Amino acid sequence: MKKRRNMRNISKVLVGALLCLAVSSCGIYGKYRSSAQTDEAIKINVPSYREIFRDSMLLDLIDSALVRNYDLRMAQERVKQANAQLTAARLAYLPRIYAGGNPVISVDPSKKFDAGALNYSLGTLSWEIDIFGRVTNRKRIAKMVKQEMEDLEQACRCELVASVATLYYSLQNIDAQILATDAAEQNWASSVQTIKAMKQAGIEDEAGVSQFEGSYYATRASGKALRLLREVNENAMRMLLCESEGKIERGSITNINSAALDTINLNAVRARPDVRAAEMRLAQAFYNANLARANCCPQIEIGGSIGWGNKSLIYGLIGGLLQPVFNAGENIAQVKVGESRLEEYKMAYANALLNAGNEVNNALATGRVRRSEREECLNRVEAMERALKATQLKMKYGRGTYLEVLSAQNSLLEAQIADIQNACDILSSSVELYRALGGGR
């Protein structure tokens, strides 16, 4: 009889829940649907770092950083944590069962002690019936969190690759500038000796010698500063590689070895990890709004217990319905907050798409312009080399002044530095394009 009465109570609870469902279930079960067609965007062939960067030494450094870097490994651990939380959210559909001994002794002073008066509570059961979508929405939120963590891991990986490539090209740039500065230093040393000889011959004066010596020492100081900058950049690269020492192998910057991409389907930015993460936050806001509405609906639970007493097994099953009526306005406020946050994350997602498209366009434009400047930079260096040789000959045979040589040598060094910087800019634009595309898939 007792069991039938419990089942009758549970039936009443379920009937009441169904009636409430017909009235208040609007906006609870909705599933987030992306308007960005992300699946189609991901199918677009976004180049990976191996397709953009062709330098084998750089690729070796990137592969090493992807294995060792602590920031990336921490991001991977956060993905594992989110996956564990998603597993727990999926298991929330099952009942909660607690086991344990809880002895209760019933003693009647007028009677002798009876072992049958000793009762034990062996366990309890609690099960929330997910009619109003609380458990479902929590599971969907956990799923979006996991996907967001995966996207953030990809963003970390992309930034790591871009940072290694940027430092690599920066080191190549500094190496080339050191070579150019050393060559200029040798030219200045030779010019100083030449003008000193001309002074002894009465052709030049002390002012000319001092000017050449000043330029010579300035070039030497510039070379030392570049060597310090190279050491700092090498230390930064070792940090990314999680190494304390070791030589950073690299090639020459004059060998521009990277993909020249002039056009990219802008739908590819929808697959960028920060854009996908922004969409996952939007989806979480969507399901949080659903959850806030679900919290205004009844909560249905089935509970039970099992124990031992009077030398027999004792068990019970009971259903419960909790309908929120007035919670100091908190439930209604949470619904309004959830809807407002949903609108906020919609705008944040749209802004992320806009920024991503702008960065891709800028990277493409920069790459096109820098490559178009390449020929002019090379021609400028050749012209300045010819000008320096001509002015040196003129001064040697008394038809020119030391000021012309000073100007020509400075112009040549400036042209060489500009040519090196142009090569570095071309390579750096490929890094920025890789970063703007989010690192591929």
CSV table of C-alpha atoms in Angstrom, one decimal, residues 100-318:
chain,number,residue,atom,x,y,z
A,100,GLY,CA,26.7,5.1,3.9
A,101,GLY,CA,25.8,3.7,7.3
A,102,ASN,CA,23.8,5.8,9.7
A,103,PRO,CA,22.7,3.7,12.7
A,104,VAL,CA,19.7,4.9,14.7
A,105,ILE,CA,18.8,3.2,18.0
A,106,SER,CA,15.3,3.3,19.3
A,107,VAL,CA,15.2,2.6,23.1
A,108,ASP,CA,12.1,2.0,25.2
A,109,PRO,CA,13.0,2.4,28.9
A,110,SER,CA,10.2,0.1,30.0
A,111,LYS,CA,11.5,-2.8,27.9
A,112,LYS,CA,14.7,-4.7,27.5
A,113,PHE,CA,17.1,-3.8,24.7
A,114,ASP,CA,16.0,-5.4,21.4
A,115,ALA,CA,18.5,-5.7,18.6
A,116,GLY,CA,15.6,-5.2,16.2
A,117,ALA,CA,15.3,-1.6,17.4
A,118,LEU,CA,18.6,-0.8,15.7
A,119,ASN,CA,18.0,0.8,12.3
A,120,TYR,CA,20.5,1.5,9.6
A,121,SER,CA,20.3,4.0,6.7
A,122,LEU,CA,22.2,2.3,3.8
A,123,GLY,CA,21.8,5.0,1.2
A,124,THR,CA,19.7,7.7,-0.5
A,125,LEU,CA,18.8,8.5,-4.1
A,126,SER,CA,18.1,11.8,-5.7
A,127,TRP,CA,17.1,12.4,-9.4
A,128,GLU,CA,16.2,15.6,-11.1
A,129,ILE,CA,13.7,15.0,-13.9
A,130,ASP,CA,15.0,17.3,-16.7
A,131,ILE,CA,11.6,18.3,-18.1
A,132,PHE,CA,12.4,22.0,-18.1
A,133,GLY,CA,15.9,21.8,-19.6
A,134,ARG,CA,18.1,22.7,-16.7
A,135,VAL,CA,20.4,19.8,-17.0
A,136,THR,CA,20.3,20.0,-20.8
A,137,ASN,CA,21.3,23.7,-20.9
A,138,ARG,CA,24.1,23.1,-18.3
A,139,LYS,CA,25.4,20.3,-20.5
A,140,ARG,CA,25.3,22.5,-23.6
A,141,ILE,CA,27.1,25.3,-21.7
A,142,ALA,CA,29.8,22.9,-20.7
A,143,LYS,CA,30.1,21.8,-24.3
A,144,MET,CA,30.5,25.4,-25.5
A,145,VAL,CA,33.1,26.0,-22.8
A,146,LYS,CA,35.1,23.0,-23.9
A,147,GLN,CA,35.0,24.2,-27.5
A,148,GLU,CA,36.1,27.7,-26.4
A,149,MET,CA,39.1,26.2,-24.6
A,150,GLU,CA,40.0,24.3,-27.7
A,151,ASP,CA,39.8,27.5,-29.7
A,152,LEU,CA,41.9,29.3,-27.1
A,153,GLU,CA,44.5,26.5,-27.3
A,154,GLN,CA,44.6,27.0,-31.1
A,155,ALA,CA,45.0,30.8,-30.6
A,156,CYS,CA,47.9,30.1,-28.2
A,157,ARG,CA,49.5,27.8,-30.7
A,158,CYS,CA,49.1,30.4,-33.5
A,159,GLU,CA,50.6,33.1,-31.4
A,160,LEU,CA,53.5,30.9,-30.4
A,161,VAL,CA,54.3,30.0,-34.0
A,162,ALA,CA,54.0,33.7,-35.0
A,163,SER,CA,56.3,34.8,-32.1
A,164,VAL,CA,59.0,32.2,-33.1
A,165,ALA,CA,58.8,33.3,-36.7
A,166,THR,CA,58.9,37.0,-35.8
A,167,LEU,CA,62.0,36.5,-33.6
A,168,TYR,CA,63.6,34.3,-36.3
A,169,TYR,CA,63.2,37.0,-39.0
A,170,SER,CA,64.3,39.7,-36.5
A,171,LEU,CA,67.5,37.8,-35.8
A,172,GLN,CA,68.1,37.4,-39.6
A,173,ASN,CA,67.5,41.1,-39.9
A,174,ILE,CA,70.1,41.9,-37.2
A,175,ASP,CA,72.6,39.5,-38.6
A,176,ALA,CA,72.4,41.2,-42.0
A,177,GLN,CA,72.6,44.7,-40.5
A,178,ILE,CA,75.7,43.6,-38.5
A,179,LEU,CA,77.4,42.4,-41.8
A,180,ALA,CA,76.5,45.7,-43.5
A,181,THR,CA,77.8,47.7,-40.5
A,182,ASP,CA,81.0,45.7,-40.3
A,183,ALA,CA,81.6,46.3,-44.0
A,184,ALA,CA,80.9,50.0,-43.5
A,185,GLU,CA,83.3,50.0,-40.6
A,186,GLN,CA,86.0,48.6,-42.8
A,187,ASN,CA,85.3,51.2,-45.4
A,188,TRP,CA,85.5,54.0,-42.9
A,189,ALA,CA,88.8,52.6,-41.5
A,190,SER,CA,90.2,52.6,-45.0
A,191,SER,CA,88.9,56.1,-45.7
A,192,VAL,CA,90.4,57.4,-42.4
A,193,GLN,CA,93.8,56.0,-43.5
A,194,THR,CA,93.4,57.6,-47.0
A,195,ILE,CA,92.5,61.0,-45.7
A,196,LYS,CA,95.3,61.0,-43.1
A,197,ALA,CA,97.7,60.3,-46.0
A,198,MET,CA,96.1,63.2,-48.0
A,199,LYS,CA,96.5,65.4,-45.0
A,200,GLN,CA,100.2,64.6,-44.8
A,201,ALA,CA,100.4,65.5,-48.5
A,202,GLY,CA,98.7,68.8,-47.8
A,203,ILE,CA,95.6,68.0,-49.8
A,204,GLU,CA,93.2,67.7,-46.8
A,205,ASP,CA,93.1,69.3,-43.4
A,206,GLU,CA,92.4,68.3,-39.8
A,207,ALA,CA,88.6,68.9,-40.1
A,208,GLY,CA,88.3,66.3,-42.8
A,209,VAL,CA,90.3,63.7,-40.8
A,210,SER,CA,88.1,64.4,-37.7
A,211,GLN,CA,84.9,64.0,-39.7
A,212,PHE,CA,86.0,60.6,-41.1
A,213,GLU,CA,87.1,59.4,-37.6
A,214,GLY,CA,83.8,60.5,-36.1
A,215,SER,CA,81.8,58.5,-38.7
A,216,TYR,CA,84.1,55.5,-38.1
A,217,TYR,CA,83.6,55.4,-34.3
A,218,ALA,CA,79.8,56.0,-34.8
A,219,THR,CA,79.7,52.9,-37.0
A,220,ARG,CA,81.7,50.8,-34.5
A,221,ALA,CA,79.3,51.8,-31.7
A,222,SER,CA,76.3,50.9,-34.0
A,223,GLY,CA,77.8,47.5,-34.5
A,224,LYS,CA,78.1,46.9,-30.8
A,225,ALA,CA,74.5,48.0,-30.2
A,226,LEU,CA,73.3,45.6,-32.9
A,227,ARG,CA,75.2,42.7,-31.3
A,228,LEU,CA,73.6,43.5,-27.9
A,229,LEU,CA,70.2,43.5,-29.6
A,230,ARG,CA,71.0,40.1,-31.3
A,231,GLU,CA,71.8,38.6,-27.9
A,232,VAL,CA,68.5,39.9,-26.4
A,233,ASN,CA,66.5,38.4,-29.3
A,234,GLU,CA,68.3,35.1,-29.0
A,235,ASN,CA,67.4,35.0,-25.3
A,236,ALA,CA,63.8,35.7,-26.1
A,237,MET,CA,63.8,32.9,-28.6
A,238,ARG,CA,65.3,30.5,-26.0
A,239,MET,CA,62.4,31.5,-23.7
A,240,LEU,CA,59.9,30.4,-26.3
A,241,LEU,CA,61.8,27.2,-26.8
A,242,CYS,CA,62.1,26.7,-23.0
A,243,GLU,CA,65.9,26.4,-23.3
A,244,SER,CA,68.5,28.1,-21.2
A,245,GLU,CA,71.3,28.0,-23.7
A,246,GLY,CA,72.2,26.8,-27.2
A,247,LYS,CA,72.8,28.3,-30.6
A,248,ILE,CA,69.8,29.5,-32.6
A,249,GLU,CA,70.5,28.1,-36.1
A,250,ARG,CA,69.3,30.4,-38.9
A,251,GLY,CA,69.8,31.2,-42.5
A,252,SER,CA,70.3,34.5,-44.4
A,253,ILE,CA,67.6,37.0,-44.8
A,254,THR,CA,68.6,37.6,-48.4
A,255,ASN,CA,67.0,34.2,-49.1
A,256,ILE,CA,63.3,35.3,-48.9
A,257,ASN,CA,61.6,31.9,-48.5
A,258,SER,CA,57.9,32.4,-47.6
A,259,ALA,CA,54.7,32.0,-49.5
A,260,ALA,CA,53.4,35.0,-51.4
A,261,LEU,CA,49.7,35.0,-50.9
A,262,ASP,CA,47.8,37.8,-52.6
A,263,THR,CA,44.2,36.8,-52.1
A,264,ILE,CA,42.4,35.0,-49.3
A,265,ASN,CA,38.7,34.1,-49.0
A,266,LEU,CA,37.6,36.3,-46.2
A,267,ASN,CA,35.1,33.7,-45.0
A,268,ALA,CA,38.2,32.0,-43.7
A,269,VAL,CA,38.3,34.4,-40.8
A,270,ARG,CA,35.2,32.8,-39.4
A,271,ALA,CA,37.4,29.8,-38.6
A,272,ARG,CA,39.9,31.9,-36.8
A,273,PRO,CA,40.3,30.7,-33.2
A,274,ASP,CA,39.5,34.0,-31.5
A,275,VAL,CA,36.5,34.4,-33.7
A,276,ARG,CA,35.3,30.9,-32.9
A,277,ALA,CA,36.0,31.5,-29.2
A,278,ALA,CA,33.8,34.6,-29.4
A,279,GLU,CA,31.0,32.5,-31.0
A,280,MET,CA,31.4,29.9,-28.3
A,281,ARG,CA,30.9,32.7,-25.7
A,282,LEU,CA,27.8,33.8,-27.6
A,283,ALA,CA,26.5,30.3,-27.5
A,284,GLN,CA,27.2,30.1,-23.8
A,285,ALA,CA,25.2,33.3,-23.3
A,286,PHE,CA,22.4,31.8,-25.3
A,287,TYR,CA,22.2,28.7,-23.1
A,288,ASN,CA,22.6,30.8,-19.9
A,289,ALA,CA,19.6,32.8,-21.0
A,290,ASN,CA,17.7,29.5,-21.5
A,291,LEU,CA,18.8,28.4,-18.1
A,292,ALA,CA,17.6,31.6,-16.5
A,293,ARG,CA,14.2,31.0,-18.0
A,294,ALA,CA,14.2,27.4,-16.9
A,295,ASN,CA,14.9,28.5,-13.3
A,296,CYS,CA,11.5,30.2,-13.3
A,297,CYS,CA,9.9,26.8,-14.0
A,298,PRO,CA,9.2,24.0,-11.5
A,299,GLN,CA,11.9,21.7,-10.3
A,300,ILE,CA,10.9,18.1,-10.2
A,301,GLU,CA,12.9,15.6,-8.2
A,302,ILE,CA,12.4,11.9,-7.3
A,303,GLY,CA,14.1,10.8,-4.1
A,304,GLY,CA,14.4,7.6,-2.3
A,305,SER,CA,16.1,5.9,0.6
A,306,ILE,CA,17.0,2.3,1.6
A,307,GLY,CA,17.8,1.0,5.0
A,308,TRP,CA,17.6,-1.9,7.4
A,309,GLY,CA,15.4,-2.2,10.5
A,310,ASN,CA,13.3,-4.6,12.4
A,311,LYS,CA,15.3,-7.4,10.8
A,312,SER,CA,14.0,-6.5,7.3
A,313,LEU,CA,14.9,-4.2,4.4
A,314,ILE,CA,13.2,-0.7,4.5
A,315,TYR,CA,12.9,1.4,1.4
A,316,GLY,CA,10.9,4.4,0.2
A,317,LEU,CA,10.3,6.5,-2.9
A,318,ILE,CA,8.9,10.0,-3.1
